[in-house]
Coordinates of C-alpha atoms in Angstrom, one line a residue:
X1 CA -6.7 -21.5 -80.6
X2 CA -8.4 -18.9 -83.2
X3 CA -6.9 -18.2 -86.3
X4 CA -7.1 -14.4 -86.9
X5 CA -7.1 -12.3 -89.9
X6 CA -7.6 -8.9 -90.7
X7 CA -8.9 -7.9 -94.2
X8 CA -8.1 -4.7 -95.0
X9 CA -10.9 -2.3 -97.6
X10 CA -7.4 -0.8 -98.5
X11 CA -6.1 -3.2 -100.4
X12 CA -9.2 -4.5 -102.2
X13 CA -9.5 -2.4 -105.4
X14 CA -11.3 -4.6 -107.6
X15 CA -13.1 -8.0 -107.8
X16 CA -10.0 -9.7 -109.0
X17 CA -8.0 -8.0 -106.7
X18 CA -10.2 -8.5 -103.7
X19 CA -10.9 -12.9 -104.4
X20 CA -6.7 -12.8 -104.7
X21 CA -6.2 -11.2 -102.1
X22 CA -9.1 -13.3 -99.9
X23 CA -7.7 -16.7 -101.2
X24 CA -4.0 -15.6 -100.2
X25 CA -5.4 -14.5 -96.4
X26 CA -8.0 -17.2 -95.8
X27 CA -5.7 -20.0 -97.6
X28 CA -8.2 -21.3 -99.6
X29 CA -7.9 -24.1 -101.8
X30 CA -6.2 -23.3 -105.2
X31 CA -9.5 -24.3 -106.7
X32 CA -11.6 -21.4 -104.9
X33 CA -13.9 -20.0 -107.6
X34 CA -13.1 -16.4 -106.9
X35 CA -16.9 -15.4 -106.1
X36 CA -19.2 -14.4 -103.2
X37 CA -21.1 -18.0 -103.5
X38 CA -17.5 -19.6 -103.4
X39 CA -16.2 -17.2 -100.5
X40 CA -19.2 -18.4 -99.1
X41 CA -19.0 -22.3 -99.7
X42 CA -15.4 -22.5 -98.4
X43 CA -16.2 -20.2 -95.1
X44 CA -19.3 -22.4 -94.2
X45 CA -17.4 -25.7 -94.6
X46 CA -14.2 -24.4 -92.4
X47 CA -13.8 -27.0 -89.4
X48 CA -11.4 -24.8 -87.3
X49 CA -11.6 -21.1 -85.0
X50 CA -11.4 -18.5 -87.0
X51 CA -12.2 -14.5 -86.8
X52 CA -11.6 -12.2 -89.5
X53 CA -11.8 -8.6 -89.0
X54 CA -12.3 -6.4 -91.6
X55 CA -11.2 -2.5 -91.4
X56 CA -11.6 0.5 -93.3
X57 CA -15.0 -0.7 -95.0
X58 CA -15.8 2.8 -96.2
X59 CA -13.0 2.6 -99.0
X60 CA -13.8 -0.7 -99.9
X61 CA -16.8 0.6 -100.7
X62 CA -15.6 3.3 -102.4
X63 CA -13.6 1.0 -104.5
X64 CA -16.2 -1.6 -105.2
X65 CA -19.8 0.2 -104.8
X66 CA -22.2 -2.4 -104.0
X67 CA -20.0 -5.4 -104.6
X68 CA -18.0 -4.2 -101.6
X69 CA -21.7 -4.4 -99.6
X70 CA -22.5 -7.3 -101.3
X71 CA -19.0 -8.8 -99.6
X72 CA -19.9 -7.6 -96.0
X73 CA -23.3 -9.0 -95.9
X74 CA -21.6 -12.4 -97.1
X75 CA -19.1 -12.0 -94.5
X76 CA -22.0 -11.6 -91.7
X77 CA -23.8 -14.1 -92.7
X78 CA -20.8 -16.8 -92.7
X79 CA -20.5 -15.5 -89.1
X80 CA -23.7 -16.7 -88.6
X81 CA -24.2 -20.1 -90.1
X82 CA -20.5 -20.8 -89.1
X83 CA -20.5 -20.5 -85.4
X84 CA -16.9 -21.3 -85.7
X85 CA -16.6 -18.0 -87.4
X86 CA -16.6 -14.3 -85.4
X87 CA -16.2 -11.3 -87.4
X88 CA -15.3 -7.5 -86.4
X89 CA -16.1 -4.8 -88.8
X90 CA -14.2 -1.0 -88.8
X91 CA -14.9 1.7 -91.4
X92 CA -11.9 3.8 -90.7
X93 CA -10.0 1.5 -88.7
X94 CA -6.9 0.1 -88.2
X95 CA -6.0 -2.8 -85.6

């Protein structure tokens, strides 16, 4: 069965902010570096289903300017590499 977790842009306000809250919903180890490359390292090596949806992109954003691209286009290419992965994006969504 697929894990499934939704991310939402509303709730990440700041790099800190947004690697807590990404180690809390993904479970990552407590040793997760707190970084796109780690985000990255710990996605890629994940062994089990998983599809993360991520909504209302437009405020994250707005909270973190090109970091909060910089976090989608890490996100896409997990989905890619990992084909264990699936990923759903929503600017102004809700699910």
């Amino acid at each position: 069965m697929r894990r499934r977790v939704t991310l939402s842009g509303n709730k990440m306000t700041s790099r800190e902010v947004l690697h807590t809250y990404l180690a809390k919903k993904l479970a990552f180890p407590s040793y997760y570096g707190k970084n796109l490359d780690a985000l990255h390292d710990c996605l890629t090596e994940r062994c089990d289903p998983l599809h993360i949806t991520v909504t209302y992109t437009e405020r994250l954003k707005e909270n973190l300017g090109d970091y909060g691209d910089a976090l989608l286009q890490v996100l896409q290419d997990i989905a890619e590499e990992n084909e264990l992965i699936t990923l759903a994006v929503y600017a102004d969504k809700r699910i």
